[in-house]
N, CA, C and O atoms as a printed pandas DataFrame, in Angstrom:
     atom_number atom_name residue_name chain_id  residue_number  x_coord  y_coord  z_coord
0              1         N          MET        A               1    8.978   90.037  -78.833
1              2        CA          MET        A               1    8.955   88.642  -78.407
2              3         C          MET        A               1    8.539   88.193  -77.272
3              4         O          MET        A               1    7.711   87.303  -77.080
4              5         N          ALA        A               2    9.265   88.975  -76.316
5              6        CA          ALA        A               2    9.119   88.883  -74.985
6              7         C          ALA        A               2    7.830   89.395  -74.284
7              8         O          ALA        A               2    7.181   88.921  -73.351
8              9         N          ASP        A               3    7.641   90.711  -75.165
9             10        CA          ASP        A               3    6.682   91.223  -74.857
10            11         C          ASP        A               3    5.257   90.707  -74.908
11            12         O          ASP        A               3    4.272   90.855  -74.185
12            13         N          ASP        A               4    5.529   89.996  -76.117
13            14        CA          ASP        A               4    4.162   88.724  -76.867
14            15         C          ASP        A               4    4.073   88.132  -75.364
15            16         O          ASP        A               4    3.149   88.597  -74.698
16            17         N          ARG        A               5    4.760   87.335  -74.840
17            18        CA          ARG        A               5    4.641   86.067  -73.996
18            19         C          ARG        A               5    4.135   86.847  -72.334
19            20         O          ARG        A               5    3.234   86.393  -71.630
20            21         N          ASP        A               6    4.957   88.056  -72.006
21            22        CA          ASP        A               6    4.409   88.751  -70.870
22            23         C          ASP        A               6    2.648   89.112  -71.073
23            24         O          ASP        A               6    1.764   88.880  -70.248
24            25         N          GLN        A               7    2.510   89.697  -72.335
25            26        CA          GLN        A               7    1.225   90.084  -72.435
26            27         C          GLN        A               7    0.182   88.892  -72.568
27            28         O          GLN        A               7   -0.990   89.095  -72.252
28            29         N          HIS        A               8    0.521   87.875  -72.949
29            30        CA          HIS        A               8   -0.008   86.562  -72.890
30            31         C          HIS        A               8    0.106   85.733  -71.416
31            32         O          HIS        A               8   -0.744   84.879  -71.164
32            33         N          ARG        A               9    0.855   85.932  -70.754
33            34        CA          ARG        A               9    0.743   85.722  -69.077
34            35         C          ARG        A               9   -0.353   86.845  -68.412
35            36         O          ARG        A               9   -1.218   86.503  -67.606
36            37         N          ASN        A              10   -0.191   88.079  -68.832
37            38        CA          ASN        A              10   -0.705   88.623  -68.081
38            39         C          ASN        A              10   -2.494   88.674  -68.112
39            40         O          ASN        A              10   -3.308   89.066  -67.276
40            41         N          LEU        A              11   -2.660   88.027  -69.622
41            42        CA          LEU        A              11   -3.918   87.691  -70.071
42            43         C          LEU        A              11   -4.755   86.514  -69.418
43            44         O          LEU        A              11   -5.920   86.455  -69.025
44            45         N          GLY        A              12   -3.572   85.471  -69.459
45            46        CA          GLY        A              12   -3.919   84.384  -68.336
46            47         C          GLY        A              12   -4.264   84.608  -67.266
47            48         O          GLY        A              12   -5.326   84.177  -66.818
48            49         N          GLN        A              13   -3.236   85.523  -66.437
49            50        CA          GLN        A              13   -3.571   85.581  -65.041
50            51         C          GLN        A              13   -5.138   86.089  -64.682
51            52         O          GLN        A              13   -6.019   85.649  -63.944
52            53         N          ALA        A              14   -4.988   87.618  -65.882
53            54        CA          ALA        A              14   -6.601   87.859  -65.766
54            55         C          ALA        A              14   -7.845   87.439  -66.011
55            56         O          ALA        A              14   -8.894   87.971  -65.648
56            57         N          ARG        A              15   -7.691   86.460  -66.645
57            58        CA          ARG        A              15   -8.723   85.622  -66.986
58            59         C          ARG        A              15   -9.095   84.551  -65.751
59            60         O          ARG        A              15  -10.176   84.275  -65.232
60            61         N          THR        A              16   -7.837   84.103  -65.522
61            62        CA          THR        A              16   -7.547   83.195  -64.023
62            63         C          THR        A              16   -8.448   83.922  -62.728
63            64         O          THR        A              16   -9.248   83.289  -62.039
64            65         N          ASP        A              17   -8.155   85.297  -62.569
65            66        CA          ASP        A              17   -8.664   86.062  -61.239
66            67         C          ASP        A              17   -9.724   86.327  -61.637
67            68         O          ASP        A              17  -10.405   86.665  -60.668
68            69         N          TRP        A              18  -10.633   86.400  -63.104
69            70        CA          TRP        A              18  -11.844   86.407  -62.988
70            71         C          TRP        A              18  -12.801   85.265  -62.927
71            72         O          TRP        A              18  -13.988   85.464  -62.668
72            73         N          ALA        A              19  -12.377   84.210  -63.131
73            74        CA          ALA        A              19  -13.291   82.938  -62.958
74            75         C          ALA        A              19  -12.966   82.406  -61.814
75            76         O          ALA        A              19  -13.433   81.287  -61.598
76            77         N          GLU        A              20  -12.123   83.007  -60.803
77            78        CA          GLU        A              20  -12.081   82.986  -59.144
78            79         C          GLU        A              20  -13.269   83.748  -58.733
79            80         O          GLU        A              20  -14.139   83.260  -58.012
80            81         N          ARG        A              21  -13.299   84.849  -59.158
81            82        CA          ARG        A              21  -14.199   85.642  -58.972
82            83         C          ARG        A              21  -15.948   85.321  -59.058
83            84         O          ARG        A              21  -16.873   85.647  -58.314
84            85         N          ARG        A              22  -15.897   84.626  -60.176
85            86        CA          ARG        A              22  -17.579   83.799  -60.870
86            87         C          ARG        A              22  -17.459   82.771  -59.815
87            88         O          ARG        A              22  -18.504   82.499  -59.225
88            89         N          THR        A              23  -16.235   82.064  -59.419
89            90        CA          THR        A              23  -16.560   80.954  -58.266
90            91         C          THR        A              23  -16.953   81.437  -57.238
91            92         O          THR        A              23  -17.897   80.886  -56.670
92            93         N          ALA        A              24  -16.324   82.682  -56.642
93            94        CA          ALA        A              24  -16.859   83.482  -55.217
94            95         C          ALA        A              24  -18.051   83.711  -55.216
95            96         O          ALA        A              24  -18.755   83.454  -54.239
96            97         N          LEU        A              25  -18.575   84.323  -56.489
97            98        CA          LEU        A              25  -19.984   84.848  -56.717
98            99         C          LEU        A              25  -20.820   83.484  -56.912
99           100         O          LEU        A              25  -21.828   83.512  -56.206
100          101         N          SER        A              26  -20.752   82.828  -57.328
101          102        CA          SER        A              26  -21.453   81.500  -57.458
102          103         C          SER        A              26  -21.760   80.479  -56.139
103          104         O          SER        A              26  -22.589   79.581  -55.990
104          105         N          SER        A              27  -20.869   80.947  -55.389
105          106        CA          SER        A              27  -20.736   80.390  -54.174
106          107         C          SER        A              27  -21.487   80.680  -53.211
107          108         O          SER        A              27  -21.866   79.866  -52.368
108          109         N          GLU        A              28  -21.929   82.488  -53.256
109          110        CA          GLU        A              28  -22.702   83.303  -52.429
110          111         C          GLU        A              28  -23.876   83.259  -53.144
111          112         O          GLU        A              28  -24.842   83.776  -52.581
112          113         N          ARG        A              29  -24.085   82.699  -54.421
113          114        CA          ARG        A              29  -25.796   82.920  -54.876
114          115         C          ARG        A              29  -25.967   81.325  -54.674
115          116         O          ARG        A              29  -27.081   80.901  -54.980
116          117         N          THR        A              30  -25.271   80.622  -54.326
117          118        CA          THR        A              30  -25.833   79.042  -53.935
118          119         C          THR        A              30  -25.832   79.241  -52.457
119          120         O          THR        A              30  -26.897   78.830  -51.996
120          121         N          PHE        A              31  -25.263   79.584  -51.804
121          122        CA          PHE        A              31  -26.190   80.059  -50.319
122          123         C          PHE        A              31  -26.881   80.868  -50.358
123          124         O          PHE        A              31  -27.644   80.642  -49.419
124          125         N          ALA        A              32  -27.145   81.627  -50.766
125          126        CA          ALA        A              32  -28.142   82.342  -51.021
126          127         C          ALA        A              32  -30.002   81.472  -51.736
127          128         O          ALA        A              32  -31.141   81.924  -51.616
128          129         N          ALA        A              33  -29.647   80.494  -52.248
129          130        CA          ALA        A              33  -30.643   79.411  -52.712
130          131         C          ALA        A              33  -30.850   78.607  -51.306
131          132         O          ALA        A              33  -31.977   78.656  -50.814
132          133         N          TRP        A              34  -30.095   78.060  -50.803
133          134        CA          TRP        A              34  -29.832   77.641  -49.619
134          135         C          TRP        A              34  -30.772   77.925  -48.406
135          136         O          TRP        A              34  -31.366   77.282  -47.540
136          137         N          GLY        A              35  -30.600   79.212  -48.789
137          138        CA          GLY        A              35  -31.221   80.606  -47.530
138          139         C          GLY        A              35  -32.594   80.355  -47.497
139          140         O          GLY        A              35  -33.259   79.940  -46.548
140          141         N          ARG        A              36  -33.046   80.723  -48.913
141          142        CA          ARG        A              36  -34.303   80.644  -49.517
142          143         C          ARG        A              36  -35.213   79.219  -49.331
143          144         O          ARG        A              36  -36.347   78.990  -48.910
144          145         N          THR        A              37  -34.437   78.631  -49.710
145          146        CA          THR        A              37  -35.161   76.903  -49.359
146          147         C          THR        A              37  -35.388   76.998  -48.237
147          148         O          THR        A              37  -36.571   77.075  -47.905
148          149         N          ALA        A              38  -34.443   77.027  -47.319
149          150        CA          ALA        A              38  -34.641   77.119  -45.930
150          151         C          ALA        A              38  -35.650   78.089  -45.131
151          152         O          ALA        A              38  -36.244   77.748  -44.109
152          153         N          LEU        A              39  -35.730   79.038  -45.597
153          154        CA          LEU        A              39  -37.247   80.347  -45.107
154          155         C          LEU        A              39  -38.178   79.593  -45.782
155          156         O          LEU        A              39  -39.207   79.344  -45.154
156          157         N          SER        A              40  -38.102   79.266  -46.639
157          158        CA          SER        A              40  -39.719   78.649  -47.294
158          159         C          SER        A              40  -40.070   77.413  -46.476
159          160         O          SER        A              40  -41.216   77.197  -46.082
160          161         N          CYS        A              41  -39.368   76.870  -46.315
161          162        CA          CYS        A              41  -39.436   75.663  -45.577
162          163         C          CYS        A              41  -39.850   75.839  -43.984
163          164         O          CYS        A              41  -40.589   75.036  -43.414
164          165         N          ILE        A              42  -39.521   76.501  -43.619
165          166        CA          ILE        A              42  -39.534   76.994  -42.359
166          167         C          ILE        A              42  -41.032   77.913  -42.335
167          168         O          ILE        A              42  -41.768   77.604  -41.398
168          169         N          GLY        A              43  -41.389   78.662  -42.974
169          170        CA          GLY        A              43  -42.509   79.801  -43.212
170          171         C          GLY        A              43  -43.638   79.018  -43.327
171          172         O          GLY        A              43  -44.661   79.162  -42.658
172          173         N          VAL        A              44  -43.348   77.765  -44.613
173          174        CA          VAL        A              44  -44.583   76.842  -44.995
174          175         C          VAL        A              44  -44.970   76.226  -43.592
175          176         O          VAL        A              44  -46.110   76.444  -43.181
176          177         N          GLY        A              45  -44.031   75.412  -42.768
177          178        CA          GLY        A              45  -44.068   74.509  -41.730
178          179         C          GLY        A              45  -44.762   75.692  -40.956
179          180         O          GLY        A              45  -45.973   75.599  -41.157
180          181         N          LEU        A              46  -44.485   76.706  -40.194
181          182        CA          LEU        A              46  -45.178   77.621  -39.186
182          183         C          LEU        A              46  -46.636   77.944  -39.662
183          184         O          LEU        A              46  -47.570   78.033  -38.865
184          185         N          ALA        A              47  -46.789   78.138  -41.221
185          186        CA          ALA        A              47  -47.875   78.962  -41.441
186          187         C          ALA        A              47  -49.092   77.638  -41.693
187          188         O          ALA        A              47  -50.267   77.881  -41.969
188          189         N          ALA        A              48  -48.403   75.923  -41.498
189          190        CA          ALA        A              48  -49.334   75.247  -41.912
190          191         C          ALA        A              48  -49.890   74.884  -40.342
191          192         O          ALA        A              48  -50.752   74.010  -40.256
192          193         N          THR        A              49  -49.505   75.409  -39.360
193          194        CA          THR        A              49  -50.729   75.265  -37.997
194          195         C          THR        A              49  -51.933   76.206  -37.965
195          196         O          THR        A              49  -53.003   76.182  -37.356
196          197         N          LYS        A              50  -51.284   77.176  -38.980
197          198        CA          LYS        A              50  -52.622   78.222  -38.831
198          199         C          LYS        A              50  -53.828   77.800  -39.884
199          200         O          LYS        A              50  -55.020   77.784  -39.577
200          201         N          LEU        A              51  -53.342   77.493  -41.062
201          202        CA          LEU        A              51  -53.906   77.075  -42.134
202          203         C          LEU        A              51  -54.644   75.622  -41.648
203          204         O          LEU        A              51  -55.864   75.582  -41.812
204          205         N          PHE        A              52  -53.986   74.429  -41.061
205          206        CA          PHE        A              52  -54.587   73.377  -40.730
206          207         C          PHE        A              52  -54.520   72.764  -39.349
207          208         O          PHE        A              52  -54.048   71.707  -38.932
208          209         N          GLY        A              53  -55.310   74.036  -38.633
209          210        CA          GLY        A              53  -55.310   73.897  -37.116
210          211         C          GLY        A              53  -56.246   72.923  -36.487
211          212         O          GLY        A              53  -56.295   72.489  -35.336
212          213         N          ASP        A              54  -56.899   72.716  -37.429
213          214        CA          ASP        A              54  -57.933   71.805  -37.008
214          215         C          ASP        A              54  -57.738   70.233  -37.412
215          216         O          ASP        A              54  -58.477   69.299  -37.099
216          217         N          LEU        A              55  -56.759   70.203  -38.052
217          218        CA          LEU        A              55  -56.573   68.581  -38.721
218          219         C          LEU        A              55  -56.416   67.453  -37.281
219          220         O          LEU        A              55  -55.784   67.504  -36.226
220          221         N          GLN        A              56  -57.255   66.575  -37.844
221          222        CA          GLN        A              56  -57.038   65.516  -37.093
222          223         C          GLN        A              56  -56.665   64.344  -37.582
223          224         O          GLN        A              56  -57.406   63.802  -38.402
224          225         N          PRO        A              57  -55.157   63.565  -37.084
225          226        CA          PRO        A              57  -55.303   63.901  -35.777
226          227         C          PRO        A              57  -54.067   65.006  -35.193
227          228         O          PRO        A              57  -53.002   65.080  -35.806
228          229         N          GLN        A              58  -54.279   65.701  -34.169
229          230        CA          GLN        A              58  -53.351   66.411  -33.864
230          231         C          GLN        A              58  -51.936   66.259  -34.154
231          232         O          GLN        A              58  -51.333   67.164  -34.731
232          233         N          TRP        A              59  -51.414   65.283  -33.832
233          234        CA          TRP        A              59  -50.077   64.744  -33.673
234          235         C          TRP        A              59  -48.973   64.728  -34.915
235          236         O          TRP        A              59  -47.765   64.942  -35.006
236          237         N          LEU        A              60  -50.487   64.203  -36.196
237          238        CA          LEU        A              60  -49.901   64.317  -37.729
238          239         C          LEU        A              60  -49.560   65.757  -38.223
239          240         O          LEU        A              60  -48.728   65.883  -39.122
240          241         N          LEU        A              61  -50.156   66.826  -37.687
241          242        CA          LEU        A              61  -49.829   68.391  -38.084
242          243         C          LEU        A              61  -49.005   68.413  -37.167
243          244         O          LEU        A              61  -48.444   69.457  -37.500
244          245         N          ARG        A              62  -48.346   68.014  -36.047
245          246        CA          ARG        A              62  -46.827   68.816  -35.356
246          247         C          ARG        A              62  -45.818   67.733  -35.832
247          248         O          ARG        A              62  -44.655   68.088  -35.641
248          249         N          VAL        A              63  -45.920   66.807  -36.262
249          250        CA          VAL        A              63  -44.876   66.038  -37.204
250          251         C          VAL        A              63  -44.642   66.461  -38.280
251          252         O          VAL        A              63  -43.554   66.205  -38.796
252          253         N          VAL        A              64  -45.861   67.451  -39.126
253          254        CA          VAL        A              64  -45.491   68.016  -40.491
254          255         C          VAL        A              64  -44.878   69.259  -40.167
255          256         O          VAL        A              64  -43.890   69.584  -40.825
256          257         N          VAL        A              65  -45.181   69.805  -39.512
257          258        CA          VAL        A              65  -44.565   71.150  -38.761
258          259         C          VAL        A              65  -43.231   71.337  -38.090
259          260         O          VAL        A              65  -42.479   72.312  -38.100
260          261         N          VAL        A              66  -43.121   70.156  -37.501
261          262        CA          VAL        A              66  -41.614   70.104  -36.890
262          263         C          VAL        A              66  -40.585   69.615  -37.751
263          264         O          VAL        A              66  -39.431   70.033  -37.661
264          265         N          GLY        A              67  -40.955   68.718  -38.613
265          266        CA          GLY        A              67  -40.523   68.284  -39.777
266          267         C          GLY        A              67  -40.059   69.301  -41.116
267          268         O          GLY        A              67  -39.111   69.276  -41.901
268          269         N          LEU        A              68  -41.083   70.070  -40.957
269          270        CA          LEU        A              68  -40.882   71.071  -42.048
270          271         C          LEU        A              68  -39.750   72.011  -41.600
271          272         O          LEU        A              68  -38.937   72.386  -42.445
272          273         N          VAL        A              69  -39.657   72.378  -40.443
273          274        CA          VAL        A              69  -38.809   73.459  -39.492
274          275         C          VAL        A              69  -37.312   72.634  -39.550
275          276         O          VAL        A              69  -36.312   73.303  -39.810
276          277         N          ALA        A              70  -37.210   71.504  -39.361
277          278        CA          ALA        A              70  -36.085   70.553  -38.895
278          279         C          ALA        A              70  -35.608   70.870  -40.392
279          280         O          ALA        A              70  -34.647   71.603  -40.626
280          281         N          LEU        A              71  -36.185   70.400  -41.134
281          282        CA          LEU        A              71  -35.576   70.668  -43.039
282          283         C          LEU        A              71  -35.203   71.940  -43.560
283          284         O          LEU        A              71  -34.611   72.059  -44.633
284          285         N          GLY        A              72  -35.491   72.775  -42.921
285          286        CA          GLY        A              72  -35.165   74.204  -43.108
286          287         C          GLY        A              72  -33.977   74.151  -42.304
287          288         O          GLY        A              72  -33.006   74.664  -42.860
288          289         N          VAL        A              73  -33.729   73.599  -40.954
289          290        CA          VAL        A              73  -32.340   74.287  -40.451
290          291         C          VAL        A              73  -31.479   73.300  -41.407
291          292         O          VAL        A              73  -30.347   73.590  -41.796
292          293         N          LEU        A              74  -31.995   72.379  -41.661
293          294        CA          LEU        A              74  -30.856   70.986  -42.066
294          295         C          LEU        A              74  -30.494   72.002  -43.050
295          296         O          LEU        A              74  -29.377   72.519  -43.036
296          297         N          ALA        A              75  -31.637   72.393  -44.138
297          298        CA          ALA        A              75  -30.806   73.215  -45.638
298          299         C          ALA        A              75  -30.289   74.550  -45.242
299          300         O          ALA        A              75  -30.335   75.400  -46.132
300          301         N          LEU        A              76  -29.963   74.794  -44.466
301          302        CA          LEU        A              76  -29.217   76.201  -43.387
302          303         C          LEU        A              76  -28.012   75.510  -43.021
303          304         O          LEU        A              76  -26.981   76.033  -43.442
304          305         N          ALA        A              77  -27.890   74.479  -42.350
305          306        CA          ALA        A              77  -26.424   73.616  -42.074
306          307         C          ALA        A              77  -25.767   73.605  -43.219
307          308         O          ALA        A              77  -24.725   74.252  -43.323
308          309         N          PHE        A              78  -26.334   72.771  -44.397
309          310        CA          PHE        A              78  -25.851   72.203  -45.719
310          311         C          PHE        A              78  -25.441   73.615  -46.514
311          312         O          PHE        A              78  -24.351   73.716  -47.077
312          313         N          GLY        A              79  -26.315   74.575  -46.503
313          314        CA          GLY        A              79  -25.815   75.797  -47.242
314          315         C          GLY        A              79  -24.447   75.998  -46.427
315          316         O          GLY        A              79  -23.345   75.825  -46.948
316          317         N          TYR        A              80  -24.587   76.280  -45.447
317          318        CA          TYR        A              80  -23.220   76.987  -44.559
318          319         C          TYR        A              80  -22.356   75.883  -44.899
319          320         O          TYR        A              80  -21.271   76.381  -45.200
320          321         N          TYR        A              81  -22.309   74.696  -44.993
321          322        CA          TYR        A              81  -21.191   73.902  -44.651
322          323         C          TYR        A              81  -20.496   74.263  -46.554
323          324         O          TYR        A              81  -19.315   74.525  -46.782
324          325         N          SER        A              82  -21.222   74.202  -47.270
325          326        CA          SER        A              82  -20.773   74.044  -48.922
326          327         C          SER        A              82  -20.503   75.616  -49.084
327          328         O          SER        A              82  -19.827   75.549  -50.110
328          329         N          PHE        A              83  -20.553   76.797  -48.827
329          330        CA          PHE        A              83  -20.361   78.142  -48.391
330          331         C          PHE        A              83  -18.950   78.040  -48.058
331          332         O          PHE        A              83  -17.931   78.339  -48.682
332          333         N          ASN        A              84  -19.221   77.395  -46.581
333          334        CA          ASN        A              84  -17.564   77.490  -45.637
334          335         C          ASN        A              84  -16.545   76.510  -46.357
335          336         O          ASN        A              84  -15.348   76.723  -46.160
336          337         N          LYS        A              85  -16.896   75.513  -47.131
337          338        CA          LYS        A              85  -15.834   74.808  -47.833
338          339         C          LYS        A              85  -15.231   75.528  -49.165
339          340         O          LYS        A              85  -14.049   75.621  -49.495
340          341         N          SER        A              86  -16.200   75.928  -49.719
341          342        CA          SER        A              86  -15.604   77.021  -50.951
342          343         C          SER        A              86  -15.317   78.184  -50.908
343          344         O          SER        A              86  -14.969   78.802  -51.914
344          345         N          ALA        A              87  -15.407   78.718  -49.716
345          346        CA          ALA        A              87  -14.436   80.086  -49.458
346          347         C          ALA        A              87  -12.957   79.910  -48.790
347          348         O          ALA        A              87  -11.956   80.614  -48.924
348          349         N          ARG        A              88  -13.151   78.811  -48.082
349          350        CA          ARG        A              88  -11.576   78.714  -47.642
350          351         C          ARG        A              88  -11.065   78.110  -48.992
351          352         O          ARG        A              88   -9.995   78.660  -49.254
352          353         N          ASP        A              89  -11.386   77.248  -49.902
353          354        CA          ASP        A              89  -10.731   76.884  -50.966
354          355         C          ASP        A              89  -10.345   78.070  -51.728
355          356         O          ASP        A              89   -9.290   78.055  -52.362
356          357         N          LEU        A              90  -11.385   79.472  -51.720
357          358        CA          LEU        A              90  -10.962   80.324  -52.622
358          359         C          LEU        A              90   -9.735   81.162  -51.844
359          360         O          LEU        A              90   -8.720   81.622  -52.367
360          361         N          GLU        A              91  -10.088   81.215  -50.608
361          362        CA          GLU        A              91   -9.260   81.972  -49.558
362          363         C          GLU        A              91   -7.721   81.268  -49.642
363          364         O          GLU        A              91   -6.857   82.046  -49.238
364          365         N          GLU        A              92   -7.402   80.458  -49.916
365          366        CA          GLU        A              92   -6.003   80.088  -50.227
366          367         C          GLU        A              92   -5.458   80.501  -51.656
367          368         O          GLU        A              92   -4.330   80.892  -51.955
368          369         N          ARG        A              93   -6.418   80.334  -52.344
369          370        CA          ARG        A              93   -5.833   81.221  -53.970
370          371         C          ARG        A              93   -5.579   82.883  -53.710
371          372         O          ARG        A              93   -4.845   83.584  -54.407
372          373         N          GLY        A              94   -6.355   83.335  -52.549
373          374        CA          GLY        A              94   -6.454   84.720  -52.508
374          375         C          GLY        A              94   -7.448   85.490  -52.594
375          376         O          GLY        A              94   -7.443   86.620  -52.106
376          377         N          GLU        A              95   -8.682   84.858  -53.384
377          378        CA          GLU        A              95  -10.027   85.385  -53.671
378          379         C          GLU        A              95  -10.957   85.372  -52.415
379          380         O          GLU        A              95  -11.344   84.345  -51.856
380          381         N          HIS        A              96  -11.246   86.573  -52.068
381          382        CA          HIS        A              96  -12.052   86.844  -50.801
382          383         C          HIS        A              96  -13.644   86.968  -51.199
383          384         O          HIS        A              96  -13.875   87.709  -52.154
384          385         N          SER        A              97  -14.825   86.291  -50.540
385          386        CA          SER        A              97  -15.446   86.516  -50.927
386          387         C          SER        A              97  -16.339   87.141  -49.250
387          388         O          SER        A              97  -15.842   87.666  -48.253
388          389         N          LEU        A              98  -17.626   86.817  -49.537
389          390        CA          LEU        A              98  -18.599   87.324  -48.221
390          391         C          LEU        A              98  -17.865   86.759  -46.473
391          392         O          LEU        A              98  -17.533   85.586  -46.303
392          393         N          PRO        A              99  -17.767   87.511  -45.683
393          394        CA          PRO        A              99  -16.974   86.933  -44.368
394          395         C          PRO        A              99  -18.131   85.886  -43.627
395          396         O          PRO        A              99  -19.321   86.019  -43.343
396          397         N          LEU        A             100  -17.007   84.637  -43.454
397          398        CA          LEU        A             100  -17.543   83.431  -42.852
398          399         C          LEU        A             100  -18.566   83.906  -41.971
399          400         O          LEU        A             100  -19.732   83.534  -42.103
400          401         N          GLY        A             101  -18.076   84.984  -40.769
401          402        CA          GLY        A             101  -18.490   85.125  -39.713
402          403         C          GLY        A             101  -20.022   85.589  -39.897
403          404         O          GLY        A             101  -20.892   85.240  -39.098
404          405         N          TRP        A             102  -20.279   86.399  -41.009
405          406        CA          TRP        A             102  -21.627   87.019  -41.075
406          407         C          TRP        A             102  -22.656   86.072  -41.859
407          408         O          TRP        A             102  -23.884   86.152  -41.892
408          409         N          ILE        A             103  -21.902   85.261  -42.406
409          410        CA          ILE        A             103  -22.811   83.942  -43.076
410          411         C          ILE        A             103  -23.203   83.151  -42.044
411          412         O          ILE        A             103  -24.348   82.707  -42.122
412          413         N          GLY        A             104  -22.368   82.780  -40.833
413          414        CA          GLY        A             104  -22.615   81.926  -40.234
414          415         C          GLY        A             104  -23.563   82.124  -39.115
415          416         O          GLY        A             104  -24.367   81.371  -38.566
416          417         N          ALA        A             105  -23.115   83.787  -38.878
417          418        CA          ALA        A             105  -24.354   84.723  -37.548
418          419         C          ALA        A             105  -25.947   84.327  -38.629
419          420         O          ALA        A             105  -26.911   83.667  -38.242
420          421         N          PHE        A             106  -25.784   84.930  -39.907
421          422        CA          PHE        A             106  -26.934   84.577  -40.629
422          423         C          PHE        A             106  -27.962   83.428  -40.418
423          424         O          PHE        A             106  -29.170   83.363  -40.188
424          425         N          ALA        A             107  -26.893   82.512  -40.610
425          426        CA          ALA        A             107  -27.666   80.767  -40.293
426          427         C          ALA        A             107  -27.883   80.743  -39.160
427          428         O          ALA        A             107  -29.015   80.283  -39.009
428          429         N          VAL        A             108  -27.341   81.033  -38.042
429          430        CA          VAL        A             108  -27.670   80.621  -36.785
430          431         C          VAL        A             108  -28.675   81.701  -36.342
431          432         O          VAL        A             108  -28.997   81.402  -35.192
432          433         N          ILE        A             109  -29.120   82.474  -36.608
433          434        CA          ILE        A             109  -30.297   83.882  -36.410
434          435         C          ILE        A             109  -31.267   82.821  -36.973
435          436         O          ILE        A             109  -32.126   82.196  -36.352
436          437         N          LEU        A             110  -30.931   82.747  -38.351
437          438        CA          LEU        A             110  -32.630   82.184  -39.151
438          439         C          LEU        A             110  -32.895   80.998  -38.700
439          440         O          LEU        A             110  -34.077   80.693  -38.543
440          441         N          ALA        A             111  -31.768   79.985  -38.365
441          442        CA          ALA        A             111  -32.438   78.903  -37.577
442          443         C          ALA        A             111  -32.770   78.765  -36.194
443          444         O          ALA        A             111  -33.065   77.671  -35.714
444          445         N          LEU        A             112  -32.732   79.930  -35.466
445          446        CA          LEU        A             112  -33.256   79.850  -34.344
446          447         C          LEU        A             112  -34.336   80.563  -34.429
447          448         O          LEU        A             112  -35.174   80.027  -33.705
448          449         N          LEU        A             113  -34.804   81.580  -34.980
449          450        CA          LEU        A             113  -35.561   82.211  -35.340
450          451         C          LEU        A             113  -37.112   80.932  -35.629
451          452         O          LEU        A             113  -38.233   80.869  -35.124
452          453         N          GLY        A             114  -36.598   80.346  -36.372
453          454        CA          GLY        A             114  -37.154   79.361  -36.992
454          455         C          GLY        A             114  -37.878   78.345  -35.678
455          456         O          GLY        A             114  -39.069   78.272  -35.378
456          457         N          ILE        A             115  -36.839   77.710  -35.125
457          458        CA          ILE        A             115  -37.080   77.025  -34.165
458          459         C          ILE        A             115  -37.916   77.497  -33.089
459          460         O          ILE        A             115  -38.805   76.773  -32.641
460          461         N          ALA        A             116  -37.617   79.091  -32.470
461          462        CA          ALA        A             116  -38.572   79.722  -31.877
462          463         C          ALA        A             116  -40.192   79.780  -32.355
463          464         O          ALA        A             116  -41.271   79.824  -31.764
464          465         N          GLY        A             117  -39.748   79.756  -33.760
465          466        CA          GLY        A             117  -41.404   80.320  -33.749
466          467         C          GLY        A             117  -42.106   78.729  -33.718
467          468         O          GLY        A             117  -43.314   78.507  -33.802
468          469         N          LEU        A             118  -41.114   77.781  -33.587
469          470        CA          LEU        A             118  -42.047   76.679  -33.164
470          471         C          LEU        A             118  -43.150   77.095  -31.991
471          472         O          LEU        A             118  -44.342   76.787  -31.974
472          473         N          PHE        A             119  -42.417   77.880  -31.017
473          474        CA          PHE        A             119  -43.403   78.140  -29.510
474          475         C          PHE        A             119  -44.231   78.589  -29.723
475          476         O          PHE        A             119  -45.293   78.209  -29.229
476          477         N          LEU        A             120  -44.137   79.839  -30.743
477          478        CA          LEU        A             120  -44.696   80.801  -30.797
478          479         C          LEU        A             120  -46.351   80.485  -31.547
479          480         O          LEU        A             120  -47.312   81.249  -31.635
480          481         N          VAL        A             121  -46.193   79.079  -32.003
481          482        CA          VAL        A             121  -47.307   78.825  -33.046
482          483         C          VAL        A             121  -48.558   77.857  -32.186
483          484         O          VAL        A             121  -49.763   77.674  -32.358
484          485         N          TRP        A             122  -47.271   77.254  -30.940
485          486        CA          TRP        A             122  -48.118   76.078  -30.093
486          487         C          TRP        A             122  -48.618   76.812  -29.220
487          488         O          TRP        A             122  -49.347   76.332  -28.352
C-alpha cells in the first residue's frame, strides 16, 4: 500500500517536472517568435528605403522606415521582458532555461544593428 502511494507521488512529481520543462521550452519559443517579428520589422523597414527610395514626399518614407525599425526594437523589448519574467518564475521552481544574459545580449545586439542600419541606408 505504501509502495503505491510512493509510486503515485513519484509519478506526480515527474509530471510536474515535465510540465515545467514544457513551460520553459514554450517561453523560449515565444521569445524566438518575438525575435523573428522584430527582425522582420527591421528588415522590411530597411528594405523600404531601397524599394521606395524615390517616394515623395521623402519625409513620409523616413517616418515609415523609422517607425518599422522602432517597432522591431519594441518587439525585442517586449519579448525580452516576457522571457525574463517567465525564466525568473521557473528558476524559483528549480527549472532552468536559456541564460538571461545570452538572451539579453541577443536582444541588445539585434536592436543596435537595426538602429545602425538606419544610418547605413541614408
